[in-house]
Short mmCIF file of C-alpha atoms in Angstrom, two decimals:
data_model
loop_
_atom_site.label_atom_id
_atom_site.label_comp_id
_atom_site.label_asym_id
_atom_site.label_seq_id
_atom_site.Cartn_x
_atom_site.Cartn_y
_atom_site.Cartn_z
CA UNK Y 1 38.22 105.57 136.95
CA UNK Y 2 35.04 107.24 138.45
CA UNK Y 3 33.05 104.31 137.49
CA UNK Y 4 35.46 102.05 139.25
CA UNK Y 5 35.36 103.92 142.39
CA UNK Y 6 31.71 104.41 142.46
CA UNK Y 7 30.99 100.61 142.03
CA UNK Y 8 33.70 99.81 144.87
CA UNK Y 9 31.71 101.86 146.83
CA UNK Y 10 28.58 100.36 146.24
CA UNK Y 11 29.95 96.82 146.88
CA UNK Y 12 31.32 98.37 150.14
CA UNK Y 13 27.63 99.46 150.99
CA UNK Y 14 26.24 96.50 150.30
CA UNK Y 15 28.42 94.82 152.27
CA UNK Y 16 28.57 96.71 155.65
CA UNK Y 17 26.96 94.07 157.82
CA UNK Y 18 29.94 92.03 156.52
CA UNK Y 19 32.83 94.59 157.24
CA UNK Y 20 31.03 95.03 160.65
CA UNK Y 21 31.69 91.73 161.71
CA UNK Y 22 35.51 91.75 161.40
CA UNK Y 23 35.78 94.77 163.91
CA UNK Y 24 36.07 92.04 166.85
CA UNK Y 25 38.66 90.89 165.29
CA UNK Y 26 40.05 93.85 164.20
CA UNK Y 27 39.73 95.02 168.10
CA UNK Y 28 41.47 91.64 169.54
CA UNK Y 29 44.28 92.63 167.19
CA UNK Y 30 45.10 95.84 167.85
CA UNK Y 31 44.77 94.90 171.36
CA UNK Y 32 46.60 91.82 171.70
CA UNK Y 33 49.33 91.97 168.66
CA UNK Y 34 49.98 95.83 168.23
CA UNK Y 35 50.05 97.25 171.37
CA UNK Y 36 52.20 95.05 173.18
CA UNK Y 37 54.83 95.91 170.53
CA UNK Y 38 55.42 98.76 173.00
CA UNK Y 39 57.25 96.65 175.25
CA UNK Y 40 59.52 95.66 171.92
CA UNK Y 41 61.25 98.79 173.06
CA UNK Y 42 62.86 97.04 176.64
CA UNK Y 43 65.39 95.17 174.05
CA UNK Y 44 66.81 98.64 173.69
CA UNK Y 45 67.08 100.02 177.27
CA UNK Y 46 68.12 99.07 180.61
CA UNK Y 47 64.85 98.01 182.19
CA UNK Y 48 64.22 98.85 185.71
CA UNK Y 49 60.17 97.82 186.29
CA UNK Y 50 60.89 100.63 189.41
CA UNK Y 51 61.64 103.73 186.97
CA UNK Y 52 58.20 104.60 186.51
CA UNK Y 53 54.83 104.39 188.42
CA UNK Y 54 53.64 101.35 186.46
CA UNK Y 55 54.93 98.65 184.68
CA UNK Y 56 54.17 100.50 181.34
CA UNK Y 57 55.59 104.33 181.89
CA UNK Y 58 58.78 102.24 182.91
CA UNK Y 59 59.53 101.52 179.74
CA UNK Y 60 59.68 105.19 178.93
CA UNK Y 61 61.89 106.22 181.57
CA UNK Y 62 64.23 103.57 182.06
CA UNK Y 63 67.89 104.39 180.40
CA UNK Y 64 68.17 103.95 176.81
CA UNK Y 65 71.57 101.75 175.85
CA UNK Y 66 70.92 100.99 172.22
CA UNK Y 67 72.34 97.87 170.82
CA UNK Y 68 73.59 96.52 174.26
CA UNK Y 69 71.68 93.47 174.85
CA UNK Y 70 71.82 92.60 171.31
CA UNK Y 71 75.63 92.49 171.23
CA UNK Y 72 75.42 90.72 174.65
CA UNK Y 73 73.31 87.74 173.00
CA UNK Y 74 76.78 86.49 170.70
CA UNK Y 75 78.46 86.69 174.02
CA UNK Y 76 76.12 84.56 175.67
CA UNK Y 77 77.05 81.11 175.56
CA UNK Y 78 73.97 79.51 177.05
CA UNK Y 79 72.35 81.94 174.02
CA UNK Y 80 74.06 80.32 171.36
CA UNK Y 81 73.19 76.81 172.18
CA UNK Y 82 69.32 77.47 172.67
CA UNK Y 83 69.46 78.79 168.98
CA UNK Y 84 71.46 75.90 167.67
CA UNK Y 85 69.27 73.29 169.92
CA UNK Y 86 66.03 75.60 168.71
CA UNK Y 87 67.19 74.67 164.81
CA UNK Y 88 67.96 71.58 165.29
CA UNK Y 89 64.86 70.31 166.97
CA UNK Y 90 62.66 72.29 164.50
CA UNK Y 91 64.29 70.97 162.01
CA UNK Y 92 63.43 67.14 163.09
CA UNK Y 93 59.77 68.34 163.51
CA UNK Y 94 59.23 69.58 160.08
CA UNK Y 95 61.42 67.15 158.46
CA UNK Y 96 59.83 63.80 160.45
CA UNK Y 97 56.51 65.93 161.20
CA UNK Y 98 55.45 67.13 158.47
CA UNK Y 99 55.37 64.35 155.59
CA UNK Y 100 53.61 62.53 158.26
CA UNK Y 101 50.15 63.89 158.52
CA UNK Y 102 50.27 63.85 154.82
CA UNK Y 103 50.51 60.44 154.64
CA UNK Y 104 48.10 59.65 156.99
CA UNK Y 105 45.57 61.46 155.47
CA UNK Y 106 45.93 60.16 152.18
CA UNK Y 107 45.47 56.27 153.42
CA UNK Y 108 42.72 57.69 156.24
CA UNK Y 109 40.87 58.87 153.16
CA UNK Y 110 41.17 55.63 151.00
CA UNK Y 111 39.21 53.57 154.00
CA UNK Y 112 36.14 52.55 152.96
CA UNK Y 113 34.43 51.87 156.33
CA UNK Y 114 32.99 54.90 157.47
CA UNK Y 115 32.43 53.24 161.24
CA UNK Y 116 36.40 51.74 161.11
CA UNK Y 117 37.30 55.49 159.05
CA UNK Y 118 35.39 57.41 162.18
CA UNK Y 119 37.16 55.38 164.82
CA UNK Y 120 40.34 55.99 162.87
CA UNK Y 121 40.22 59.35 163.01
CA UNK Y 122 39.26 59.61 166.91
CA UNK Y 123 42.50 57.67 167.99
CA UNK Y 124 44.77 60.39 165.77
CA UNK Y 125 42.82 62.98 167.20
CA UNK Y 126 42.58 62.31 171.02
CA UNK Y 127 46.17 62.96 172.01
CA UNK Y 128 46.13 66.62 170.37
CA UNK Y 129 43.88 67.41 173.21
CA UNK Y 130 45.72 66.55 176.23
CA UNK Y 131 48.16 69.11 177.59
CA UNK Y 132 51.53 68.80 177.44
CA UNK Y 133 51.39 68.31 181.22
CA UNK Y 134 49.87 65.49 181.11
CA UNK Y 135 51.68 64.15 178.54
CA UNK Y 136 54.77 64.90 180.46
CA UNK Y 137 53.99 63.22 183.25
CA UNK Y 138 53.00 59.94 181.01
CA UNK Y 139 56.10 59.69 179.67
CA UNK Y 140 58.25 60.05 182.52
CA UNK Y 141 56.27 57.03 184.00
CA UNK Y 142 56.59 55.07 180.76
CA UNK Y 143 60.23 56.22 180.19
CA UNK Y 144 61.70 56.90 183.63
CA UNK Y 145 64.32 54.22 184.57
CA UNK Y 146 61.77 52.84 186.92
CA UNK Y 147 58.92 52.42 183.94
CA UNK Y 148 58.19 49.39 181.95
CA UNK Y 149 59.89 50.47 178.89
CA UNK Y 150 63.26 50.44 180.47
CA UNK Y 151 61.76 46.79 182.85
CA UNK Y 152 61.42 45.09 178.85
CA UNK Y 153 65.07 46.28 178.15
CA UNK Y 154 66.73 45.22 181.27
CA UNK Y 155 64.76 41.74 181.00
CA UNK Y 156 65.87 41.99 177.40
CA UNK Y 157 69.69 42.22 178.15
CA UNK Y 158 69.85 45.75 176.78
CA UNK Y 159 70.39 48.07 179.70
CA UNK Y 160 68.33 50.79 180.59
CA UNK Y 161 67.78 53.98 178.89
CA UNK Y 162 67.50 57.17 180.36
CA UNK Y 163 65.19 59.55 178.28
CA UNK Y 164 64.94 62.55 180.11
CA UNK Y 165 68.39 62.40 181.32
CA UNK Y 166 71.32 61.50 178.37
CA UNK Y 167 71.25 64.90 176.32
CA UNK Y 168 71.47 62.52 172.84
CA UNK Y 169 68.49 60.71 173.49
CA UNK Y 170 66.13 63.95 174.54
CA UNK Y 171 65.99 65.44 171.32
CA UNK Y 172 64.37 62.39 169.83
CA UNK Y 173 61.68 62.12 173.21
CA UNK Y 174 60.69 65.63 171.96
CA UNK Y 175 59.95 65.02 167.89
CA UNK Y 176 58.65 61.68 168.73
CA UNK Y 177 56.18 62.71 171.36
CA UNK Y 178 55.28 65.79 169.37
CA UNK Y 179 54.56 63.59 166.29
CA UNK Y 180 52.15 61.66 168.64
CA UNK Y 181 49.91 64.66 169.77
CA UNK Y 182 50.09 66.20 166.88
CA UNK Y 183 50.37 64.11 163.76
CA UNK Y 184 46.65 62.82 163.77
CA UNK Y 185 45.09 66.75 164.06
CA UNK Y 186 47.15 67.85 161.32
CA UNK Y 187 45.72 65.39 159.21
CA UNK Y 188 42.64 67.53 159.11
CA UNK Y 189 43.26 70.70 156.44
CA UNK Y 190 44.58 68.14 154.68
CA UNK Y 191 41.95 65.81 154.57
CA UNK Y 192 39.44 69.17 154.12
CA UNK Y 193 41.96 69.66 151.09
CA UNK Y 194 41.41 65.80 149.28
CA UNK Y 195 37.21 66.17 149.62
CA UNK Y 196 36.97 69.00 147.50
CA UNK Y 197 39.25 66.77 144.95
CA UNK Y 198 36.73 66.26 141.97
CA UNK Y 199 35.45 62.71 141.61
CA UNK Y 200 35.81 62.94 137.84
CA UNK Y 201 39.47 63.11 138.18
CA UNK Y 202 39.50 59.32 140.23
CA UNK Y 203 36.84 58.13 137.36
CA UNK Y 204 39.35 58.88 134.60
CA UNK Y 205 42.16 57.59 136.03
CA UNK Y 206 40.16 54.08 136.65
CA UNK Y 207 39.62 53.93 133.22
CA UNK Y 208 42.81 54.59 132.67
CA UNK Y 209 43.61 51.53 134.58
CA UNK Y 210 45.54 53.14 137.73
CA UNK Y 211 45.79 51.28 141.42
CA UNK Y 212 44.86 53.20 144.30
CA UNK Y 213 48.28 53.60 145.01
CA UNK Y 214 48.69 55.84 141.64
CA UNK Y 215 45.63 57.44 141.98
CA UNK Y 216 47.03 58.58 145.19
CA UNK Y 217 50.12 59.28 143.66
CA UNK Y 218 49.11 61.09 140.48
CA UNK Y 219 45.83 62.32 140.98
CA UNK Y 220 45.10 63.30 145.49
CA UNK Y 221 48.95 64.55 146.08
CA UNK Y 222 49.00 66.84 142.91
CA UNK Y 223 45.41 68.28 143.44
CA UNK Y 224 46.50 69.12 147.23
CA UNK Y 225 49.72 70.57 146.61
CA UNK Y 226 48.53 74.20 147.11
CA UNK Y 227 47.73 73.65 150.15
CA UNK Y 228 51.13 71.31 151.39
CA UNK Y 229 53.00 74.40 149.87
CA UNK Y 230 50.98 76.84 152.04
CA UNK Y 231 51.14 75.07 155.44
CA UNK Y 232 54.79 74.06 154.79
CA UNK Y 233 55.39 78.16 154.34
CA UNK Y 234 53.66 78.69 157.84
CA UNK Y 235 55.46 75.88 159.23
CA UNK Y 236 58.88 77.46 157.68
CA UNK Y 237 57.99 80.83 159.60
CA UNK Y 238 57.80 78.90 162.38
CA UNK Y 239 61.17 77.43 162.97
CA UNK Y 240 61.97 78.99 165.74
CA UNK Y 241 58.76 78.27 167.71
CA UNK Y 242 60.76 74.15 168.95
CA UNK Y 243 57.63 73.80 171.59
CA UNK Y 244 58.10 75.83 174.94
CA UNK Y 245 55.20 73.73 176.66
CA UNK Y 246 56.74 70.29 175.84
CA UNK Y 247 60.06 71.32 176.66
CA UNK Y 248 59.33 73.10 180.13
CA UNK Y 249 57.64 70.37 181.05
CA UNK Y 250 59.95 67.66 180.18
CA UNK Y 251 63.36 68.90 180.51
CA UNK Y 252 65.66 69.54 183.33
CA UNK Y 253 69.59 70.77 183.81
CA UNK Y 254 70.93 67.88 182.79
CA UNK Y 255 69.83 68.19 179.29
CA UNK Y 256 70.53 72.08 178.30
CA UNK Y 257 72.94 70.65 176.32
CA UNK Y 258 70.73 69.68 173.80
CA UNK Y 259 67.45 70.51 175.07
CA UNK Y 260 67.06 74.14 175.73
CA UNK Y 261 65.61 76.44 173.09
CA UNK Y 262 65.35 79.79 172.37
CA UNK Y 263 61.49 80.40 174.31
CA UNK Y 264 62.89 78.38 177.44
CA UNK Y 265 65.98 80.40 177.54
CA UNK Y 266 63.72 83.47 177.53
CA UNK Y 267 61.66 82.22 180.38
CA UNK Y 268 64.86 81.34 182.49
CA UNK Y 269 66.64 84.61 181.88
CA UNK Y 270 63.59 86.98 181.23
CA UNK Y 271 61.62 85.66 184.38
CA UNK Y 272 64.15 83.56 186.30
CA UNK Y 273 66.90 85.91 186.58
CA UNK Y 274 64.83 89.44 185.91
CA UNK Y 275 66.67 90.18 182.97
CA UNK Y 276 63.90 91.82 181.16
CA UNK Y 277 66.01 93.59 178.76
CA UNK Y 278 68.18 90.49 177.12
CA UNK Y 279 65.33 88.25 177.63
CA UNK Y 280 63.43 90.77 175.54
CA UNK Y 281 66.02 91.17 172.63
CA UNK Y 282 66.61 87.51 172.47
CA UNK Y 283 62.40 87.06 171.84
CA UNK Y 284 62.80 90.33 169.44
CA UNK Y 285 65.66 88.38 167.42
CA UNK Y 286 63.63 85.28 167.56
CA UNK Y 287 60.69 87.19 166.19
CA UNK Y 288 62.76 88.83 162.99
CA UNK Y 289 64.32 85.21 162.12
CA UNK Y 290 60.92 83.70 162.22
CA UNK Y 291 59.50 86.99 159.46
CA UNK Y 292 62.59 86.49 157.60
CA UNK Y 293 62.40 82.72 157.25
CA UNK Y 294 58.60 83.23 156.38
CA UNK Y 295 58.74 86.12 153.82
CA UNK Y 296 62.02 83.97 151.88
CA UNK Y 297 60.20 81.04 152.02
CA UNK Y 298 56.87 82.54 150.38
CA UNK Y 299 59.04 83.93 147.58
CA UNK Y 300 61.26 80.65 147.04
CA UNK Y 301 57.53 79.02 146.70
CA UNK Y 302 56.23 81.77 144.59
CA UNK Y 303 59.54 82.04 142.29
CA UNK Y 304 59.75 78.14 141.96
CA UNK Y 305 56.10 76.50 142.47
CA UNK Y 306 54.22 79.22 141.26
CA UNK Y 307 52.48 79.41 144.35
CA UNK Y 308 52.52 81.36 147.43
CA UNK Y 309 50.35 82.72 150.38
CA UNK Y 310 50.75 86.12 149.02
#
């Protein structure tokens, strides 16, 4: 045991310069993921921003009601669809999003050009790096019953469409457009994953006589199944998280139905209305779902797969 400890500790010195550089991190942590915990504590009290002389000792001296707010979320109508619109949405991300990059990167990697596979790979990438803004206000000209979209289906006998305005047909503008931006990006871990894929593997299953469809099949998908498993897990803690850009910018009224989520019902009610308290409970609750969904997930993965992020 004393042997052990001393030659931890001389691994430790020899490493300093190494532990030094995570203290930035460290720092940026503790700054910007601990201490604002603090203001978990508003979901418990009757908030009044006045009570104290700042913003921060108001928290301490505003009126502590308990479990108000979070029996006041059931009661909440508007509540209750924003978690069943936050599910379902999520759910149509991950289910339509996620197979997606996969895919792609598995036929982006079997393209032998490397000017064509370059090109490729700059399309996908591009629309991850416009803002949601400007996204927003692309598709409202494309799909806004004065855009050419819903010109071809008039000309077409169809009737027009409207997008951002029939609460059946939102949903859909959301996954789709967030499968654009983000589909080609994702493609990246994955495509990190597939080079470090041993070449010997794809030289024994040619002599074995497999097509590049089975090679894909049997030999990339198995060898980069760790790492599917692992960002499926992060996407699974995640479910809750629908998109509050895309949605703020895109929605309106007419589509709460079916388009408000849980982050955009926080902004309205946290912000809009100066309800600091529920709006803080309902991000609270949205915060324990997402470490719940997360930790269960890990251990399904572990328990079944065998692998796990922890």
């Amino acid at each position: 045991m004393h042997f052990t400890r001393k030659k931890r500790s001389l691994n430790v010195n020899k490493s300093l310069s190494m532990y030094a550089l995570l203290i930035p991190g460290i720092i940026f942590i503790l700054i910007f993921n601990y201490l604002p915990m603090y203001g978990a504590l508003i979901a418990f009290k009757d908030y009044n921003i006045f009570a104290g002389n700042n913003p921060i000792d108001a928290i301490f001296k505003s009126e502590w009601v308990g479990f108000k707010y979070w029996r006041q979320l059931w009661a909440e109508s508007g509540f209750r669809q924003a978690f069943r619109n936050t599910l379902i949405i999520s759910a149509l991300k991950i289910g339509i999003g996620f197979p997606i990059p996969i895919l792609l990167a598995l036929f982006i990697n079997e393209i032998r050009g490397i000017v064509y596979k370059r090109t490729v790979q700059t399309v996908l990438y591009l629309p991850h790096f416009m803002s949601w803004a400007v996204i927003g206000s692309l598709l409202l000209s494309i799909l806004g019953t004065t855009g050419p979209v819903n010109a071809v289906l008039h000309a077409l006998g169809f009737g027009g469409v409207k997008f951002f305005m029939d609460s059946s047909v939102f949903p859909w503008v959301l996954v789709i457009s967030a499968l654009w931006k983000e589909a080609g990006w994702n493609t990246i871990v994955y495509l990190a994953a597939i080079a470090g894929v041993s070449p010997d593997l794809y030289e024994a299953a040619t002599v074995d006589g497999a097509s590049r469809l089975q090679k894909m099949y049997y030999v990339t998908l198995p060898s980069i199944a760790s790492t599917i498993m692992m960002l499926l897990i992060l996407r699974l803690g995640n479910l809750m998280a629908a998109g509050f850009d895309q949605v703020l910018v895109m929605y309106n009224p007419t589509v709460y139905a079916t388009g408000d989520i849980i982050d955009t019902y926080v902004y309205r009610i946290g912000l809009g209305q100066l309800n600091f308290s529920l709006g803080t409970a309902v991000g609270l609750f949205n915060s324990i779902v997402s470490l719940i969904l997360v930790t269960t997930s890990n251990l399904f993965s572990r328990k079944t797969f065998g692998r796990s992020i922890w």
